[in-house]
Amino acid sequence: IGLHRGPWTPREDSLLVNHIRAHGEGHWKSLPKKAGLLRCGKSCRLRWMNYLRPDIKRGNITPDEDDLIIRLHSLLGNRWSLIAGRLPGRTDNEI
């Protein structure tokens, strides 16, 4: 059986979240097999970091966040991962 591609199912999300709650983040390469997932480690990491982490902020960017993004962009350019790292709970995909 090959790796599963395409949209994540609620069952896969649950397996990933439960595994990370029990064992913590990291060791992404070996995580899928240990968690019972037919996904690659990179896919698991991206799913966790961009969608499932409990500390992700959802919704509109606040005016304060917007000002900070503009200031950081003038300093760092299009380095969105670095900018997102200075905005707690925001991912580079959201910035």
C-alpha positions as semicolon CSV with decimal commas, in nm:
position;residue;x (nm);y (nm);z (nm)
1;I;0,000;0,000;0,000
2;G;0,139;0,341;-0,098
3;L;0,118;0,670;0,081
4;H;-0,217;0,846;0,093
5;R;-0,233;1,174;-0,096
6;G;-0,499;1,440;-0,115
7;P;-0,725;1,581;0,154
8;W;-0,685;1,466;0,512
9;T;-0,973;1,275;0,669
10;P;-1,106;1,350;1,018
11;R;-0,972;1,008;1,125
12;E;-0,621;1,096;1,005
13;D;-0,638;1,431;1,185
14;S;-0,742;1,254;1,502
15;L;-0,460;0,999;1,477
16;L;-0,205;1,277;1,425
17;V;-0,335;1,497;1,708
18;N;-0,355;1,206;1,953
19;H;-0,002;1,091;1,869
20;I;0,143;1,440;1,914
21;R;-0,045;1,491;2,242
22;A;0,100;1,164;2,372
23;H;0,454;1,191;2,232
24;G;0,514;1,557;2,147
25;E;0,620;1,725;1,825
26;G;0,922;1,621;1,624
27;H;1,066;1,305;1,475
28;W;0,846;1,375;1,173
29;K;1,009;1,110;0,954
30;S;0,915;0,824;1,187
31;L;0,588;0,973;1,316
32;P;0,350;0,847;1,042
33;K;0,427;0,480;1,099
34;K;0,413;0,514;1,478
35;A;0,082;0,704;1,457
36;G;-0,071;0,454;1,213
37;L;-0,081;0,701;0,922
38;L;-0,013;0,632;0,555
39;R;0,134;0,980;0,503
40;C;0,490;1,109;0,472
41;G;0,654;1,291;0,761
42;K;0,656;1,621;0,574
43;S;0,281;1,601;0,517
44;C;0,225;1,530;0,888
45;R;0,444;1,822;0,992
46;L;0,269;2,064;0,755
47;R;-0,077;1,946;0,863
48;W;0,015;1,998;1,228
49;M;0,194;2,331;1,185
50;N;-0,061;2,494;0,954
51;Y;-0,397;2,348;1,063
52;L;-0,406;2,139;1,380
53;R;-0,182;2,310;1,637
54;P;-0,399;2,430;1,926
55;D;-0,223;2,769;1,946
56;I;-0,301;2,875;1,587
57;K;-0,487;3,204;1,569
58;R;-0,776;3,199;1,324
59;G;-0,956;3,494;1,177
60;N;-0,868;3,841;1,065
61;I;-0,530;4,003;1,124
62;T;-0,564;4,270;1,395
63;P;-0,456;4,630;1,326
64;D;-0,156;4,582;1,561
65;E;-0,055;4,265;1,375
66;D;-0,096;4,446;1,044
67;D;0,134;4,728;1,158
68;L;0,392;4,475;1,278
69;I;0,376;4,282;0,949
70;I;0,438;4,603;0,752
71;R;0,733;4,700;0,973
72;L;0,885;4,351;0,961
73;H;0,836;4,331;0,584
74;S;1,030;4,656;0,541
75;L;1,315;4,500;0,743
76;L;1,303;4,138;0,623
77;G;1,143;4,155;0,279
78;N;0,938;3,855;0,164
79;R;1,071;3,622;0,433
80;W;0,725;3,523;0,551
81;S;0,832;3,237;0,777
82;L;1,055;3,474;0,975
83;I;0,779;3,734;0,992
84;A;0,524;3,473;1,104
85;G;0,767;3,360;1,375
86;R;0,730;3,703;1,535
87;L;0,349;3,684;1,535
88;P;0,249;3,425;1,796
89;G;-0,010;3,181;1,666
90;R;0,010;3,294;1,302
91;T;0,148;3,077;1,024
92;D;0,344;3,199;0,723
93;N;0,049;3,089;0,507
94;E;-0,176;3,338;0,689
95;I;0,056;3,637;0,669
